[in-house]
Coordinates of C-alpha atoms in Angstrom, one line a residue:
M204 CA 0.0 0.0 0.0
G205 CA 1.1 3.5 -0.7
Q206 CA 1.8 6.2 1.9
G207 CA -1.3 8.2 0.8
H208 CA -3.8 5.6 2.1
S209 CA -5.8 6.7 5.1
G210 CA -5.3 5.5 8.6
E211 CA -8.7 3.9 8.4
Q212 CA -7.5 1.6 5.7
G213 CA -4.5 0.6 7.7
V214 CA -6.7 -0.2 10.7
Q215 CA -8.9 -2.3 8.4
K216 CA -5.8 -4.2 7.2
V217 CA -4.7 -5.1 10.7
S218 CA -8.3 -5.9 11.7
T219 CA -8.6 -8.3 8.7
E220 CA -5.5 -10.2 9.9
Q221 CA -6.7 -10.2 13.5
L222 CA -10.0 -11.8 12.3
S223 CA -8.1 -14.4 10.3
H224 CA -5.9 -15.0 13.3
E225 CA -9.0 -15.3 15.6
L226 CA -10.6 -17.8 13.2
A227 CA -7.5 -20.0 13.3
L228 CA -7.7 -20.0 17.1
R229 CA -11.3 -21.1 17.0
F230 CA -10.5 -23.8 14.5
A231 CA -7.7 -25.0 16.8
N232 CA -9.8 -25.0 19.9
K233 CA -13.1 -26.4 18.6
C234 CA -12.2 -28.6 15.5
F235 CA -9.4 -30.6 17.0
T236 CA -8.6 -32.4 20.2
H237 CA -5.7 -31.4 22.4
L238 CA -3.9 -34.5 21.2
E239 CA -4.5 -33.7 17.6
I240 CA -3.2 -30.1 18.0
T241 CA -0.1 -31.5 19.7
H242 CA 0.6 -33.8 16.8
F243 CA -0.1 -31.0 14.3
K244 CA 2.3 -28.7 15.9
D245 CA 5.1 -31.3 16.0
V246 CA 4.6 -32.2 12.4
F247 CA 4.7 -28.6 11.3
R248 CA 7.7 -27.5 13.4
S249 CA 9.8 -30.6 12.5
L250 CA 9.7 -29.8 8.8
A251 CA 9.2 -26.0 8.7
D252 CA 11.8 -23.7 7.2
D253 CA 12.7 -20.5 9.1
Q254 CA 13.6 -17.1 7.9
D255 CA 13.9 -14.2 10.3
G256 CA 11.6 -15.9 12.8
I257 CA 8.9 -16.8 10.3
H258 CA 8.3 -20.6 10.2
Y259 CA 6.7 -21.8 7.0
W260 CA 6.4 -24.7 4.6
K261 CA 7.7 -24.7 1.0
E262 CA 6.1 -26.6 -1.9
E263 CA 8.6 -29.4 -1.8
T264 CA 8.1 -29.8 1.9
L265 CA 4.3 -30.2 1.5
C266 CA 4.6 -32.6 -1.4
R267 CA 7.3 -34.7 0.4
F268 CA 5.2 -34.9 3.5
L269 CA 2.1 -36.0 1.7
V270 CA 4.1 -38.4 -0.5
I271 CA 2.7 -36.9 -3.7
P272 CA 3.9 -39.0 -6.6
D273 CA 6.2 -37.1 -9.0
S274 CA 5.0 -39.2 -11.9
L275 CA 1.6 -37.7 -11.6
G276 CA 2.8 -34.1 -11.5
P277 CA 0.1 -32.6 -9.2
G278 CA 2.5 -31.1 -6.6
P279 CA 2.3 -27.5 -7.8
I280 CA -1.5 -27.8 -8.0
I281 CA -1.8 -29.0 -4.4
Y282 CA 0.5 -26.2 -3.3
Q283 CA -1.5 -23.6 -5.2
M284 CA -4.7 -24.9 -3.4
A285 CA -3.0 -24.7 0.0
T286 CA -1.8 -21.2 -0.5
Y287 CA -5.3 -20.1 -1.4
L288 CA -7.0 -22.0 1.4
G289 CA -4.4 -20.7 3.9
A290 CA -5.8 -17.2 3.4
F291 CA -9.4 -18.3 4.2
P292 CA -11.8 -16.5 4.6
F293 CA -10.1 -13.5 3.0
P294 CA -9.2 -13.9 -0.7
S295 CA -7.3 -10.7 -0.7
L296 CA -4.6 -12.3 1.5
A297 CA -4.0 -15.1 -1.1
P298 CA -1.6 -16.6 -1.9
S299 CA -0.6 -16.9 1.7
I300 CA 2.7 -18.1 3.2
L301 CA 2.1 -21.5 4.7
T302 CA 2.7 -20.6 8.3
I303 CA 1.4 -22.8 11.1
E304 CA -1.8 -20.7 11.2
A305 CA -2.4 -20.9 7.5
M306 CA -1.6 -24.6 7.4
L307 CA -4.1 -25.2 10.2
K308 CA -6.9 -23.6 8.1
V309 CA -5.8 -25.7 5.1
V310 CA -6.2 -28.9 7.2
V311 CA -9.6 -27.8 8.5
V312 CA -11.0 -27.2 5.0
M313 CA -9.4 -30.3 3.4
T314 CA -10.7 -32.6 6.2
E315 CA -14.1 -30.8 6.4
R316 CA -13.8 -30.2 10.1
Y317 CA -15.1 -26.6 9.9
G318 CA -18.7 -27.6 10.8
K319 CA -18.0 -27.2 14.5
V320 CA -17.3 -23.5 14.0
L321 CA -19.1 -22.5 10.9
K322 CA -22.6 -23.5 11.9
K323 CA -24.4 -21.0 9.7
G324 CA -24.6 -21.1 5.9
K325 CA -24.2 -24.0 3.5
A326 CA -20.9 -25.8 3.9
D327 CA -20.0 -25.5 0.3
R328 CA -16.4 -26.8 0.1
N329 CA -16.6 -27.4 -3.6
K330 CA -16.9 -23.7 -4.4
L331 CA -13.9 -23.0 -2.2
L332 CA -11.9 -25.7 -3.9
F333 CA -12.8 -24.4 -7.3
R334 CA -11.5 -21.0 -6.3
S335 CA -8.3 -22.5 -5.1
L336 CA -7.8 -24.3 -8.5
A337 CA -9.0 -21.5 -10.8
V338 CA -7.0 -19.0 -12.7
F339 CA -8.5 -15.6 -12.9
D340 CA -6.7 -14.7 -16.1
R341 CA -7.9 -14.8 -19.7
R342 CA -4.6 -16.1 -20.8
M343 CA -5.4 -19.4 -19.0
S344 CA -1.8 -20.2 -18.2
S345 CA -1.3 -23.4 -16.3
M346 CA 1.4 -21.7 -14.3
H347 CA 0.6 -20.2 -10.9
E348 CA 2.2 -17.6 -8.7
R349 CA 3.8 -18.6 -5.5
P350 CA 4.3 -16.4 -2.5
A351 CA 7.8 -15.0 -2.9
L352 CA 10.2 -15.5 -0.1
D353 CA 11.0 -11.8 0.1
T354 CA 7.4 -11.2 1.3
I355 CA 8.4 -13.0 4.4
Q356 CA 10.6 -10.1 5.3
G357 CA 7.7 -7.8 5.3
A358 CA 5.7 -10.2 7.4
K359 CA 8.2 -10.8 10.2
D360 CA 7.2 -7.7 12.2
E361 CA 3.7 -9.0 12.5
V362 CA 4.6 -12.2 14.3
T363 CA 2.9 -12.4 17.7
S364 CA 3.5 -15.2 20.2
H365 CA 0.9 -16.2 22.8
N366 CA 2.2 -18.8 25.2
D367 CA -1.2 -19.4 26.7
Q368 CA -2.8 -20.5 23.4
A369 CA -3.1 -24.0 22.1
L370 CA -1.2 -23.1 19.0
E371 CA 1.8 -21.1 17.8
E372 CA 0.4 -18.0 16.1
T373 CA 1.8 -16.2 13.2
R374 CA 0.0 -13.3 11.4
T375 CA 0.9 -12.5 7.9
H376 CA -0.3 -10.2 5.2
V377 CA 0.8 -11.1 1.7
A378 CA -0.2 -9.2 -1.5
G379 CA -2.6 -11.3 -3.6
F380 CA -2.4 -12.1 -7.3
S381 CA -2.4 -9.0 -9.4
I382 CA -5.3 -10.5 -11.3
D383 CA -7.2 -10.9 -8.0
Q384 CA -7.6 -7.2 -7.4
P385 CA -11.1 -6.0 -6.5
G386 CA -13.4 -5.6 -9.4
N387 CA -16.4 -3.3 -9.9
D388 CA -18.9 -6.0 -10.5
E389 CA -20.4 -7.2 -7.2
E390 CA -23.2 -9.7 -7.3
D391 CA -24.7 -11.8 -4.5
E392 CA -24.2 -15.0 -6.6
D393 CA -20.5 -14.6 -6.2
D394 CA -20.5 -14.9 -2.4
D395 CA -18.5 -17.7 -0.9
E396 CA -20.9 -19.2 1.7
L397 CA -18.2 -20.9 3.7
G398 CA -16.2 -17.6 3.9
L399 CA -19.3 -15.6 4.9
A400 CA -20.2 -18.2 7.5
A401 CA -16.7 -17.8 8.9
L402 CA -17.1 -14.0 9.1
D403 CA -20.5 -14.4 10.6
S404 CA -19.0 -16.6 13.3
L405 CA -16.6 -13.7 14.1
D406 CA -19.4 -11.1 14.2
A407 CA -17.7 -9.3 11.3
I408 CA -20.1 -10.1 8.5
E409 CA -21.0 -6.6 7.6
V410 CA -17.6 -5.0 7.9
F411 CA -15.6 -7.4 5.9
K412 CA -18.2 -9.0 3.6
H413 CA -16.7 -7.0 0.7
D414 CA -13.5 -9.0 1.0
Q415 CA -15.3 -12.0 -0.3
R416 CA -15.8 -10.1 -3.5
A417 CA -12.2 -8.8 -3.7
D418 CA -11.2 -11.4 -6.2
T419 CA -12.4 -11.5 -9.8
K420 CA -15.9 -12.9 -10.2
I421 CA -15.9 -16.7 -9.9
H422 CA -17.9 -16.9 -13.2
H423 CA -14.9 -15.3 -15.0
A424 CA -12.5 -17.8 -13.7
Q425 CA -11.5 -21.1 -15.2
I426 CA -9.5 -24.2 -14.2
P427 CA -6.8 -25.0 -16.7
I428 CA -7.4 -28.3 -18.4
D429 CA -4.0 -29.7 -17.8
N430 CA -4.0 -28.8 -14.1
F431 CA -7.4 -30.5 -13.6
R432 CA -6.2 -33.6 -15.5
R433 CA -3.2 -34.0 -13.2
L434 CA -5.4 -33.4 -10.1
L435 CA -7.9 -36.0 -11.3
M436 CA -5.1 -38.6 -11.7
L437 CA -4.1 -38.0 -8.1
L438 CA -7.7 -38.2 -6.9
L439 CA -8.1 -41.5 -8.6
V440 CA -5.0 -42.8 -6.8
I441 CA -6.0 -41.6 -3.4
A442 CA -9.6 -42.6 -3.6
P443 CA -9.2 -45.8 -1.6
L444 CA -6.9 -44.0 1.0
K445 CA -7.7 -44.6 4.6
S446 CA -6.9 -42.5 7.7
Q447 CA -3.1 -42.9 8.6
E448 CA -2.6 -45.0 5.5
S449 CA 0.5 -43.7 3.6
L450 CA 0.0 -42.8 0.0
S451 CA 3.3 -44.6 -0.8
Q452 CA 1.4 -47.9 -0.5
H453 CA -0.6 -47.0 -3.6
A454 CA 2.0 -44.9 -5.4
E455 CA 4.5 -47.7 -5.6
H456 CA 2.2 -49.5 -8.0
L457 CA 2.2 -46.7 -10.5
T458 CA 3.6 -48.6 -13.5
E459 CA 3.6 -47.2 -17.0
S460 CA 0.5 -49.2 -17.9
R461 CA -1.2 -48.0 -14.7
L462 CA -0.4 -44.4 -15.6
T463 CA -1.8 -44.9 -19.1
G464 CA -5.0 -46.3 -17.6
L465 CA -5.2 -43.4 -15.1
R466 CA -4.8 -40.9 -17.9
K467 CA -7.6 -42.5 -20.0
V468 CA -10.0 -42.5 -17.0
A469 CA -9.1 -38.9 -16.1
D470 CA -9.8 -37.8 -19.7
C471 CA -13.3 -39.4 -19.6
I472 CA -14.1 -37.4 -16.5
L473 CA -12.4 -34.3 -17.8
W474 CA -14.3 -34.3 -21.0
S475 CA -17.6 -34.5 -19.2
F476 CA -17.0 -30.8 -18.4
T477 CA -17.1 -30.1 -22.2
P478 CA -13.6 -28.6 -22.5
E479 CA -13.7 -29.1 -26.3
E480 CA -15.8 -25.9 -26.3
N481 CA -13.8 -24.0 -23.8
T482 CA -10.1 -23.3 -22.9
G483 CA -10.8 -24.4 -19.3
I484 CA -13.4 -25.5 -16.9
F485 CA -15.9 -22.8 -15.8
Y486 CA -17.7 -22.8 -12.5
Q487 CA -21.1 -23.2 -14.1
S488 CA -20.3 -26.7 -15.4
F489 CA -18.1 -27.5 -12.3
N490 CA -21.1 -26.7 -10.0
A491 CA -23.5 -28.7 -12.2
I492 CA -21.5 -31.9 -12.7
I493 CA -19.7 -32.4 -9.4
P494 CA -22.9 -32.8 -7.2
A495 CA -24.7 -34.9 -9.8
S496 CA -21.9 -37.2 -11.2
L497 CA -18.9 -36.8 -8.9
P498 CA -20.2 -36.2 -5.4
Y499 CA -17.3 -38.0 -3.7
L500 CA -14.6 -36.7 -6.1
F501 CA -12.6 -34.9 -3.3
D502 CA -13.2 -37.4 -0.5
G503 CA -9.7 -38.7 -0.8
L504 CA -8.3 -35.3 0.3
N505 CA -9.7 -35.9 3.8
P506 CA -7.5 -38.9 4.8
L507 CA -4.5 -37.4 2.9
F508 CA -4.5 -34.2 5.0
E509 CA -5.3 -36.1 8.2
H510 CA -1.7 -37.1 8.2
F511 CA -1.0 -33.7 9.8
L512 CA -2.7 -35.0 12.9
F513 CA -0.4 -37.9 13.5
S514 CA 3.3 -37.3 14.2
K515 CA 5.8 -40.2 14.2
N516 CA 8.0 -38.2 16.6
I517 CA 5.6 -38.4 19.6
D518 CA 5.9 -41.4 21.8
L519 CA 2.4 -42.1 23.0
S520 CA 3.6 -44.8 25.5
R521 CA 5.1 -42.5 28.0
R522 CA 4.7 -39.0 29.5
K523 CA 6.5 -36.0 28.2
R524 CA 9.3 -34.8 30.5
S525 CA 8.5 -31.5 32.1
S526 CA 10.7 -28.4 31.4
S527 CA 10.6 -24.8 32.3
S528 CA 8.7 -24.0 29.1
V529 CA 6.6 -27.0 28.7
V530 CA 3.7 -28.0 31.0
P531 CA 3.6 -31.8 31.7
L532 CA 1.0 -33.6 29.7
A533 CA -1.4 -36.3 30.9
P534 CA -0.8 -39.7 29.4
L535 CA -1.9 -39.7 25.8
T536 CA -3.9 -42.3 24.0
P537 CA -3.5 -43.0 20.3
L538 CA -5.7 -41.2 17.8
S539 CA -6.6 -44.6 16.4
P540 CA -5.3 -48.2 16.4
P541 CA -1.8 -48.5 14.9
V542 CA -1.7 -49.3 11.2
P543 CA -1.2 -53.1 10.9
E544 CA 2.1 -54.3 9.5
T545 CA 0.5 -57.1 7.6
P546 CA -0.4 -56.4 4.0
L547 CA -4.0 -55.3 3.5
E548 CA -6.4 -57.3 1.4
P549 CA -6.3 -56.2 -2.3
L550 CA -8.6 -53.4 -3.3
L551 CA -10.0 -55.7 -6.0
Q552 CA -9.9 -59.5 -5.6
Q553 CA -9.7 -59.9 -9.4
E554 CA -9.8 -57.6 -12.3
G555 CA -12.4 -58.0 -15.0
E556 CA -12.3 -57.2 -18.7
I557 CA -13.9 -53.8 -17.8
L558 CA -13.3 -53.2 -14.2
D559 CA -9.8 -52.6 -13.0
L560 CA -8.3 -50.4 -10.2
N561 CA -8.7 -47.2 -12.3
V562 CA -12.4 -47.8 -13.1
L563 CA -12.9 -48.9 -9.5
S564 CA -11.7 -45.5 -8.3
Q565 CA -13.9 -43.8 -11.0
L566 CA -16.9 -45.7 -9.5
S567 CA -16.0 -44.4 -6.0
F568 CA -16.5 -40.9 -7.2
F569 CA -20.3 -41.4 -7.2
L570 CA -20.7 -44.7 -5.1
K571 CA -19.4 -44.8 -1.6
G572 CA -15.9 -46.3 -1.4
D573 CA -16.7 -48.4 1.7
M574 CA -19.0 -50.5 -0.5
L575 CA -16.5 -50.9 -3.3
F576 CA -12.9 -51.2 -2.1
R577 CA -12.2 -54.7 -0.9
R578 CA -15.9 -55.4 -1.2
L579 CA -16.6 -56.2 -4.9
R580 CA -17.0 -59.8 -6.1
L581 CA -17.3 -60.8 -9.8
L582 CA -20.6 -62.6 -10.1
Y583 CA -20.8 -62.9 -13.8
S584 CA -18.5 -62.3 -16.8
G585 CA -19.7 -62.9 -20.3
G586 CA -16.2 -63.8 -21.4
D587 CA -16.1 -66.7 -18.8
A588 CA -19.7 -67.8 -18.4
G589 CA -21.0 -67.0 -21.9
F590 CA -23.3 -64.3 -23.2
S591 CA -26.7 -65.6 -22.3
I592 CA -29.6 -64.6 -20.2
G593 CA -29.5 -68.0 -18.5
S594 CA -25.9 -67.5 -17.5
I595 CA -26.7 -64.2 -15.8
E596 CA -29.7 -65.8 -14.0
Q597 CA -27.5 -68.7 -12.8
K598 CA -24.6 -66.5 -11.6
V599 CA -26.4 -63.4 -10.3
F600 CA -29.7 -64.5 -8.9
N601 CA -29.6 -65.2 -5.1
W602 CA -27.1 -62.4 -4.5
R603 CA -29.0 -60.5 -1.8
A604 CA -26.9 -57.3 -1.8
P605 CA -26.5 -54.4 -4.2
S606 CA -24.8 -55.1 -7.6
I607 CA -23.2 -53.2 -10.5
L608 CA -23.6 -54.1 -14.1
L609 CA -20.9 -52.9 -16.6
V610 CA -21.1 -53.3 -20.4
A611 CA -18.5 -52.2 -22.9
G612 CA -18.7 -52.2 -26.7
T613 CA -18.1 -50.4 -29.9
R614 CA -20.5 -48.1 -31.6
L615 CA -22.3 -49.5 -34.7
A616 CA -22.1 -47.8 -38.0
K617 CA -25.1 -45.6 -39.2
S618 CA -26.1 -48.3 -41.6
P619 CA -26.5 -51.9 -40.3
Y620 CA -23.8 -54.3 -41.6
G621 CA -24.7 -57.9 -41.9
G622 CA -27.8 -59.8 -41.1
R623 CA -27.5 -59.8 -37.3
E624 CA -27.1 -56.0 -37.1
R625 CA -30.1 -55.6 -39.4
T626 CA -32.2 -57.9 -37.3
F627 CA -31.3 -55.9 -34.2
A628 CA -32.0 -52.6 -35.9
D629 CA -35.4 -53.8 -37.0
T630 CA -36.4 -54.4 -33.3
L631 CA -35.8 -50.8 -32.5
P632 CA -37.7 -47.6 -33.4
P633 CA -36.1 -45.6 -36.2
K634 CA -33.0 -43.8 -35.0
R635 CA -33.8 -40.1 -34.5
F636 CA -30.8 -38.9 -32.5
P637 CA -27.1 -38.8 -33.4
D638 CA -24.3 -40.6 -31.5
S639 CA -23.0 -39.1 -28.3
G640 CA -19.8 -37.2 -28.0
N641 CA -16.4 -38.9 -28.5
G642 CA -14.6 -36.9 -25.8
N643 CA -10.8 -37.5 -26.2
S644 CA -11.3 -40.9 -27.8
H645 CA -11.8 -41.8 -31.5
S646 CA -12.1 -45.6 -31.1
G647 CA -15.8 -45.7 -30.8
R648 CA -15.6 -47.6 -27.5
V649 CA -18.4 -46.9 -25.0
V650 CA -18.9 -48.1 -21.4
F651 CA -22.2 -47.9 -19.7
G652 CA -23.4 -49.3 -16.4
A653 CA -26.1 -49.5 -13.7
Y654 CA -26.2 -49.8 -10.0
L655 CA -29.0 -51.9 -8.6
N656 CA -29.9 -51.7 -4.9
V657 CA -32.1 -54.7 -4.8
P658 CA -31.7 -58.4 -5.7
W659 CA -32.1 -59.5 -9.3
K660 CA -35.3 -61.3 -10.4
T661 CA -37.2 -62.1 -13.6
T662 CA -39.6 -59.2 -14.3
H663 CA -43.0 -59.7 -15.9
K664 CA -45.6 -56.9 -15.3
E665 CA -43.5 -54.9 -12.9
A666 CA -39.9 -53.7 -13.0
M667 CA -37.4 -54.1 -10.2
G668 CA -35.3 -51.5 -8.5
D669 CA -36.0 -48.4 -6.4
N670 CA -35.1 -44.7 -6.3
Q671 CA -31.5 -45.6 -5.4
T672 CA -30.9 -47.2 -8.8
L673 CA -28.4 -45.4 -10.9
L674 CA -27.7 -45.4 -14.6
F675 CA -24.3 -44.2 -15.7
Q676 CA -21.8 -43.7 -18.5
L677 CA -18.0 -44.2 -17.9
A678 CA -16.5 -43.8 -21.3
P679 CA -15.8 -41.8 -23.5
L680 CA -17.5 -39.3 -21.1
H681 CA -18.4 -39.7 -17.4
E682 CA -22.0 -39.0 -16.3
V683 CA -24.5 -40.3 -13.8
F684 CA -28.2 -40.4 -14.4
H685 CA -30.2 -40.5 -11.2
A686 CA -33.6 -42.2 -10.7
S687 CA -36.7 -40.2 -11.1
T688 CA -40.1 -40.7 -9.4
V689 CA -42.0 -39.9 -12.5
N690 CA -41.7 -43.5 -13.7
K691 CA -40.6 -46.5 -11.7
D692 CA -39.5 -48.8 -14.6
Y693 CA -36.0 -48.9 -13.2
A694 CA -34.8 -52.3 -14.3
T695 CA -36.1 -55.3 -16.2
F696 CA -34.8 -58.8 -16.8
G697 CA -36.1 -61.6 -19.0
K698 CA -35.7 -63.6 -22.1
S699 CA -36.1 -60.5 -24.2
G700 CA -33.0 -59.0 -22.6
V701 CA -31.8 -56.7 -19.8
G702 CA -33.1 -53.1 -19.5
F703 CA -32.8 -50.0 -17.4
G704 CA -35.2 -47.2 -17.7
S705 CA -37.6 -49.0 -20.1
P706 CA -41.0 -50.6 -19.4
P707 CA -41.2 -54.4 -19.1
P708 CA -41.8 -55.9 -22.6
R709 CA -45.5 -56.9 -23.2
A710 CA -46.7 -60.0 -24.9
K711 CA -46.7 -59.5 -28.6
Q712 CA -50.1 -59.6 -30.2
A713 CA -50.7 -61.7 -33.3
S714 CA -51.3 -58.6 -35.4
S715 CA -48.1 -56.9 -34.2
M716 CA -45.3 -59.5 -34.4
S717 CA -42.9 -56.9 -35.6
A718 CA -43.6 -54.3 -32.9
H719 CA -40.5 -52.4 -31.9
V720 CA -39.0 -52.5 -28.4
S721 CA -40.2 -49.7 -26.2
L722 CA -37.2 -47.5 -25.1
G723 CA -37.4 -45.1 -22.2
P724 CA -36.3 -41.4 -22.6
V725 CA -33.1 -42.2 -20.7
S726 CA -32.4 -45.9 -20.9
L727 CA -30.0 -48.7 -21.5
M728 CA -31.2 -51.9 -23.2
L729 CA -29.3 -55.1 -24.0
N730 CA -31.0 -57.5 -26.4
G731 CA -31.9 -61.1 -25.6
S732 CA -28.9 -62.6 -27.2
L733 CA -26.6 -60.1 -25.4
E734 CA -25.0 -59.2 -28.7
Y735 CA -26.1 -55.6 -29.0
G736 CA -27.1 -52.7 -26.8
V737 CA -28.5 -49.2 -27.1
F738 CA -28.3 -46.2 -24.8
T739 CA -30.9 -43.5 -25.4
H740 CA -30.8 -40.0 -24.0
D741 CA -33.8 -37.7 -24.6
S742 CA -33.2 -34.4 -23.0
A743 CA -36.9 -33.8 -22.5
G744 CA -36.9 -36.5 -19.8
G745 CA -40.1 -37.9 -18.3
G746 CA -38.8 -41.4 -17.7
S747 CA -37.4 -43.4 -14.9
F748 CA -34.0 -41.5 -14.9
H749 CA -33.3 -37.8 -15.1
P750 CA -31.6 -36.5 -18.2
S751 CA -28.1 -35.1 -18.3
H752 CA -27.1 -32.1 -16.1
S753 CA -24.5 -30.9 -18.6
R754 CA -25.5 -32.2 -22.1
R755 CA -28.7 -30.6 -23.2
S756 CA -28.7 -32.5 -26.5
D757 CA -30.5 -35.7 -27.6
W758 CA -28.3 -38.7 -28.5
Q759 CA -28.4 -42.4 -28.9
D760 CA -25.6 -44.9 -29.0
R761 CA -26.1 -48.3 -30.6
F762 CA -23.2 -50.7 -29.9
E763 CA -22.0 -54.2 -30.3
I764 CA -21.4 -55.8 -26.8
E765 CA -17.8 -56.9 -26.3
S766 CA -17.7 -57.3 -22.5
L767 CA -20.4 -57.7 -19.9
E768 CA -19.9 -58.0 -16.1
V769 CA -22.0 -58.0 -13.0
W770 CA -20.2 -57.3 -9.7
G771 CA -21.7 -57.9 -6.3
C772 CA -21.2 -55.3 -3.6
G773 CA -20.5 -57.0 -0.3
G774 CA -18.1 -59.1 1.7
G775 CA -17.8 -62.7 2.8
E776 CA -21.2 -62.7 4.6
E777 CA -23.1 -61.9 1.4
A778 CA -21.0 -64.5 -0.6
E779 CA -21.8 -67.2 2.0
K780 CA -25.6 -66.4 1.8
Q781 CA -25.4 -66.7 -2.0
K782 CA -23.6 -70.0 -1.7
A783 CA -26.2 -71.3 0.8
A784 CA -29.1 -70.3 -1.5
W785 CA -27.4 -71.9 -4.5
A786 CA -26.9 -75.1 -2.5
F787 CA -30.5 -75.2 -1.3
E788 CA -31.8 -74.8 -4.8
E789 CA -29.6 -77.5 -6.1
R790 CA -30.7 -79.9 -3.4
E791 CA -34.4 -79.1 -4.2
A792 CA -33.9 -79.5 -7.9
A793 CA -32.1 -82.8 -7.3
A794 CA -34.9 -84.0 -5.0
R795 CA -37.6 -83.1 -7.6
K796 CA -35.7 -84.8 -10.4
N797 CA -34.6 -87.9 -8.6
L798 CA -37.7 -88.7 -6.6
K799 CA -38.0 -92.5 -6.6
L800 CA -38.4 -95.4 -4.3
G801 CA -35.4 -96.7 -2.5
K802 CA -34.5 -100.1 -1.0
D803 CA -36.9 -99.7 1.9
I804 CA -40.0 -99.8 -0.2
E805 CA -42.4 -99.8 2.7
A806 CA -40.8 -96.8 4.4
D807 CA -40.7 -94.8 1.2
R808 CA -44.3 -95.7 0.4
A809 CA -45.4 -94.5 3.9
L810 CA -43.5 -91.2 3.3
L811 CA -45.2 -90.7 0.0
E812 CA -48.6 -91.5 1.5
M813 CA -48.1 -88.9 4.2
A814 CA -47.3 -86.4 1.5
G815 CA -50.5 -87.3 -0.3
L816 CA -48.7 -88.3 -3.4
V817 CA -49.8 -92.0 -3.5
G818 CA -52.6 -94.0 -2.0
N819 CA -56.3 -94.3 -2.4
H820 CA -57.6 -90.9 -1.8
N821 CA -60.6 -91.2 -4.0
A822 CA -59.3 -88.3 -6.0
S823 CA -57.6 -87.9 -9.3
G824 CA -54.1 -86.4 -9.6
G825 CA -51.4 -85.7 -12.0
S826 CA -48.8 -88.2 -13.0
M827 CA -45.4 -88.3 -11.6
G828 CA -42.5 -88.0 -14.1

């Protein structure tokens, strides 16, 4: 600031930093236990750099501590996010130096612990994460500014120590990005609800609300495509991460083939934000797609940043020795049971033709990970059991837990080729819609799927499923279609095929033997021979599943099935129940088939008479085969 600014502005500057400092203290006192703060302080201090009394973390320190894989290249992006979140709730202070106070706020946001302090307003972390990733520059450079070390010199005079607080306190004021200067356009829709809730908790909502609009309007910002791709690859890797589980256990398996697969899956997700039309990802599409198709996208950040709350330097088995500057602590108990030394069960017992570790993580972005990782069992694979309705019935029926169907294939040409394709085309209504988008792929490969929350059964007049049923596309674009209450034709199964979103097939009348299959507005249908499938998307909706949140166009993909899998969601208990049901049915079938008299004819005859199957009952009955 120049010398000509008024004293009132100077007071406001100090007050802004005091409020930021006060918020950090509240986070420390209310969002963490005393033990967690002790661990956090030890982690930060043991790795912090020091310049003129300012303790801070550099980018390489943060990435090394979190064990961010260099092969994925997301380190600078994670650091950019941290320097923005460290300034919370004042965008004008970003990018911040990662002092202990700033780092505490980063951990609070990343682990979603702010609810104990920010009780008002919607906890919209996604909007805050978008801001931390976005570039407010029309040039859309993937580079980002970092807080220069020489700014630390200007901040050292503002360091204040409070021995009676639970946390070492450092106040800094760092100039923000030049492109983040206050604009003239102020609209309520640009408010950051989490930030306003923070200010409201400090009774400063009216005085400093304008600071929430100090950065360029969010609708003018974009996330660079390459940055988001690298972040998506990291999020796919950390999706199965558990609390206190080191990322190195997953990063060590990043072979070249795994990286290629990660990149393909990340591109499918990336292109769902329609970047082919834009130079980056706008908040409008980000805000529409994340809640609908990727609600758990950022969940892996929670256990990743919880590593700050467990220090390897603290011995929990004995008391800390007292000193003149340290108050003796009561015996400490571990935050959670120690991580077992024995290797964990594989995330996926066996890979399928469609489902591998990368696709598994992709599924966890919209299905809860605790029902996927180490919980999926391959019930049916067309490549192993054969492509037939009977094989599905034999393998999948009696599974009493939720299941996931995955189907992959190649789009058919506009004109049917060969007799089988023509026969399939004749069963469908004339094609009115074009093919869906290709994304970043030109192979014509498509992958669709469905999540069924109820056991499978043969459907006749009524469909199966409930409002938890999901229809989704995984490639070449990622999207989830949620169940609607307008129509309840969620899933059908029978000799005519497998369907999702279409009504059960009715018996053909003699006068309409060539009647077309009825396809729902948003539906997936696999024909009775499991050779071909069709996915229809009518943007007008009105069926069992809601139409796309991002693609407003109509489209239909007709494809030849190459792989078909059904996976059961559950553990050993569900598998044992299925085995027991199969065994019972086999015994019953054998008993019905092999019912005959044994060696003890009199005893067998008495048993049959008791069952009313033989004897003189003065009544006619059917014959026994």
